[in-house]
Tab-separated table of C-alpha atoms in Angstrom:
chain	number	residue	atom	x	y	z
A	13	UNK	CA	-36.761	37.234	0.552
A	14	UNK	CA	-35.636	40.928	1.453
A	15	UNK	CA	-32.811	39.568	3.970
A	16	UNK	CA	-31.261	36.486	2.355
A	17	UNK	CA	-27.814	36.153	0.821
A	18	UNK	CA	-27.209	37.162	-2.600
A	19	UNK	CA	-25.853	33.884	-4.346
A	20	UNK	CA	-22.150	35.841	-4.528
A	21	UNK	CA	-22.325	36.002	-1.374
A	22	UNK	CA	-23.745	33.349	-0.033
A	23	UNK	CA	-20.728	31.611	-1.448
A	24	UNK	CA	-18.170	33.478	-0.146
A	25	UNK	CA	-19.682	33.170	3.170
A	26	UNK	CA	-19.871	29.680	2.813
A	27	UNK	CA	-16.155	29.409	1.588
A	28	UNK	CA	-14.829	31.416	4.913
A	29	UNK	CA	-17.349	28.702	7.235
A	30	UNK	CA	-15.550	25.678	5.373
A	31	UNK	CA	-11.936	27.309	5.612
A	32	UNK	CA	-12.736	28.211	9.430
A	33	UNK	CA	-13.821	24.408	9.430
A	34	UNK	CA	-10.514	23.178	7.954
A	35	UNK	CA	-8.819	25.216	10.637
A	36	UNK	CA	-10.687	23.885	13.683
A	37	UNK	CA	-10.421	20.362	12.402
A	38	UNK	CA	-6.921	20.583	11.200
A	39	UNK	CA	-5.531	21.121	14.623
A	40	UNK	CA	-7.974	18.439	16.115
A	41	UNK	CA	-6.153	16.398	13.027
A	42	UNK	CA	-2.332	16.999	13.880
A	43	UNK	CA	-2.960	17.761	17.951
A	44	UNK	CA	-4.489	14.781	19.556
A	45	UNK	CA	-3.909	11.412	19.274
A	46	UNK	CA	-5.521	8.539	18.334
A	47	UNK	CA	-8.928	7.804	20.902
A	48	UNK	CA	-10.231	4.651	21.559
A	49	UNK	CA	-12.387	4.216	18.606
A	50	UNK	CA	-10.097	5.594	16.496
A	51	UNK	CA	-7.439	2.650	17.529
A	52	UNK	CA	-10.441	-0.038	17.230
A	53	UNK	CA	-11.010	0.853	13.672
A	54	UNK	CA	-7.165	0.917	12.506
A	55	UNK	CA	-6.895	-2.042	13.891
A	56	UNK	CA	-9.833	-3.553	12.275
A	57	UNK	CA	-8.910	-1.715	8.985
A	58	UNK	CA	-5.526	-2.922	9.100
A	59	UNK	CA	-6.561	-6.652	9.725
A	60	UNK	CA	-8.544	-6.144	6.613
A	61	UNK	CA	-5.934	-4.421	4.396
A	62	UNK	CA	-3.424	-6.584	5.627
A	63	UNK	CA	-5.118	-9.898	6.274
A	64	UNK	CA	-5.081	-10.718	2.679
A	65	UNK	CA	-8.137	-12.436	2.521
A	66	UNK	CA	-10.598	-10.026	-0.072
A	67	UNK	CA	-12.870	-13.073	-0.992
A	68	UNK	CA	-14.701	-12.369	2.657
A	69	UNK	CA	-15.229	-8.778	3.760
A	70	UNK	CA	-16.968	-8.402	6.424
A	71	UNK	CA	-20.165	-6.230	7.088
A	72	UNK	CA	-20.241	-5.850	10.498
A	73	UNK	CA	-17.923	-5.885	13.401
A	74	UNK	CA	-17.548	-9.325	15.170
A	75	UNK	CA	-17.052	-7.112	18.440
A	76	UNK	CA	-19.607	-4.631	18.210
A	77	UNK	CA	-21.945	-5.420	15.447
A	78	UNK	CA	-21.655	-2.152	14.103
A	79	UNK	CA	-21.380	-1.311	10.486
A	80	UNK	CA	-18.197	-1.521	9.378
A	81	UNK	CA	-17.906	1.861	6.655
A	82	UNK	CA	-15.667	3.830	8.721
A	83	UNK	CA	-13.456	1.135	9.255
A	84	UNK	CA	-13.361	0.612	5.639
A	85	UNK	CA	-12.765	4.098	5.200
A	86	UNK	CA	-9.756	4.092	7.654
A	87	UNK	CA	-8.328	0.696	5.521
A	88	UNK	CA	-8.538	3.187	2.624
A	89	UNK	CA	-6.759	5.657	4.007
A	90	UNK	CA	-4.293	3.087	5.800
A	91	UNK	CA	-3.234	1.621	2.214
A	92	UNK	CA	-2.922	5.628	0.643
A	93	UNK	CA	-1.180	6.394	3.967
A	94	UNK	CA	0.955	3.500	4.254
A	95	UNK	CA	-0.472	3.750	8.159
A	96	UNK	CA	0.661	6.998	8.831
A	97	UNK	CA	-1.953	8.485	11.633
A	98	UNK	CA	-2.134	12.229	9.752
A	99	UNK	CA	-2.918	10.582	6.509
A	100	UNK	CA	-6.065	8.839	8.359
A	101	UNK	CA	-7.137	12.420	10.184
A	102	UNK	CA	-7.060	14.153	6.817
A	103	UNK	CA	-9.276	11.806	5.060
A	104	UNK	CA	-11.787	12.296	7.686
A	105	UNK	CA	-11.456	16.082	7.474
A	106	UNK	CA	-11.908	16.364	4.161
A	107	UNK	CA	-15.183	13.967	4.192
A	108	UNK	CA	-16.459	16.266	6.466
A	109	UNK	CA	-15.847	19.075	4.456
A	110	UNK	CA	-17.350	17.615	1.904
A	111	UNK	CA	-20.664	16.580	4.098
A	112	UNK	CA	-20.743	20.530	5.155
A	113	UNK	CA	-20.882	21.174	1.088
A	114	UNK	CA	-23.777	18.607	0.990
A	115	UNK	CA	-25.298	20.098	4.031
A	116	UNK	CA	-25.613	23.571	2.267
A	117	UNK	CA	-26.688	22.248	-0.608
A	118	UNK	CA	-29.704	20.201	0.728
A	119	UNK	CA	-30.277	23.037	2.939
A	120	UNK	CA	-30.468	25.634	0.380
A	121	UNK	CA	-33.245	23.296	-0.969
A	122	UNK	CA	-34.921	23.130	1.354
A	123	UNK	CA	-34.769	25.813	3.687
A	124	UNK	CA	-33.536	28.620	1.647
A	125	UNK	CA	-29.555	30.428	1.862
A	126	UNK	CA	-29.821	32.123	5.143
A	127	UNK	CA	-30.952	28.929	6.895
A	128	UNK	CA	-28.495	26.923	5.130
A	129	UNK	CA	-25.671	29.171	5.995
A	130	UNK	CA	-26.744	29.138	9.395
A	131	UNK	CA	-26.700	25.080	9.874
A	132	UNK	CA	-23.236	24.972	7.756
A	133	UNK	CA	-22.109	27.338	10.518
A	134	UNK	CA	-23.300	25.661	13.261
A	135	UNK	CA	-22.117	22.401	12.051
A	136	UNK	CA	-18.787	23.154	10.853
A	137	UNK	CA	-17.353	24.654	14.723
A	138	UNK	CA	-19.872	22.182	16.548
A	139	UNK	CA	-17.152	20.565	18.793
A	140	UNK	CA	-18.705	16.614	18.156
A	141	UNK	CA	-17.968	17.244	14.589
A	142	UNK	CA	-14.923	18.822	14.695
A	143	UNK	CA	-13.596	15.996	16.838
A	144	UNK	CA	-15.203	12.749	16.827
A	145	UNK	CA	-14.761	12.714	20.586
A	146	UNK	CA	-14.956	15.239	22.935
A	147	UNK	CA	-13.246	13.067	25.895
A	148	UNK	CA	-9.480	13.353	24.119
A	149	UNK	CA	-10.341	17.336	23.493
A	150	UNK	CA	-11.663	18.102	27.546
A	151	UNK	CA	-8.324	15.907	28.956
A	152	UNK	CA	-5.807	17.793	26.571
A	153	UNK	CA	-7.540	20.935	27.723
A	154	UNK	CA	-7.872	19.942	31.511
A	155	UNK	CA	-3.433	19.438	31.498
C-alpha cells in the first residue's frame, strides 16, 4: 500500500497515541475518586484478600452474578498497594495500555498499519476507556 505507515513510523506514531493515552488516563487516575463500581469491587477484593479463606474463591459475585476478574484484579492490586486508591488506578492504566498494544497488534493483522493506528487512536482518547465511567467525569466537569 502507497499510503500506509512505514514500520519506523508506524511505531513512533503508536508510541506518541499510548503516551497521549497515559496522559488522559493518568489524570482520570489521580483526579476523580472512587465511583460506585469502583467501591463495589474494593470491597469485594478486600473481603477476599482479607477474608483469609483461599480454599473457596469465588467465581461470581453473590450480588450481581457477574464475573468476578476485575475484582480479582483490584485484590491484586489491593495486596501490592497495601489499599492505597492510586496504586489500584495505575494497575488499571497500565492494563489498558497494554490492551491498546494488543489492539495494534491484532489490528495490524488483520487490517493492515493505517487501520490499526487509526483504532489505537480512537481507542486510547475514547472517553469510556479512559474512564470506566463517564458519570464521575460529566459531575466533576458540571462543578
Amino acid at each position: 500500500m502507497k499510503n500506509s505507515p512505514t514500520k519506523g513510523a508506524a511505531w513512533a506514531l503508536l508510541a506518541a497515541i499510548i503516551l497521549a493515552a497515559a496522559v488522559a488516563r493518568s489524570i482520570y487516575a489521580t483526579g476523580l475518586p472512587l465511583n460506585w463500581d469502583e467501591h463495589r469491587h474494593f470491597k469485594l477484593a478486600q473481603e477476599i484478600s482479607v477474608g483469609g479463606d483461599y480454599r473457596y474463591l469465588p467465581l461470581s459475585s453473590p450480588a450481581t452474578n457477574h464475573a468476578l476478574g476485575v475484582v480479582y484484579v483490584t485484590a491484586f492490586a489491593n495486596w501490592i498497594g497495601g489499599g492505597n486508591e492510586l496504586v489500584l488506578r495505575l494497575t488499571f492504566v497500565a492494563m489498558s495500555l497494554f490492551g491498546l498494544l494488543g489492539l495494534y497488534l491484532l489490528g495490524v493483522e488483520t487490517f493492515g498499519r493505517k487501520a490499526a493506528l487509526v483504532a489505537v487512536a480512537l481507542a486510547a482518547l475514547d472517553r469510556h476507556l479512559t474512564a470506566s465511567s463517564p458519570i464521575p467525569l460529566e459531575s466533576r466537569v458540571a462543578s
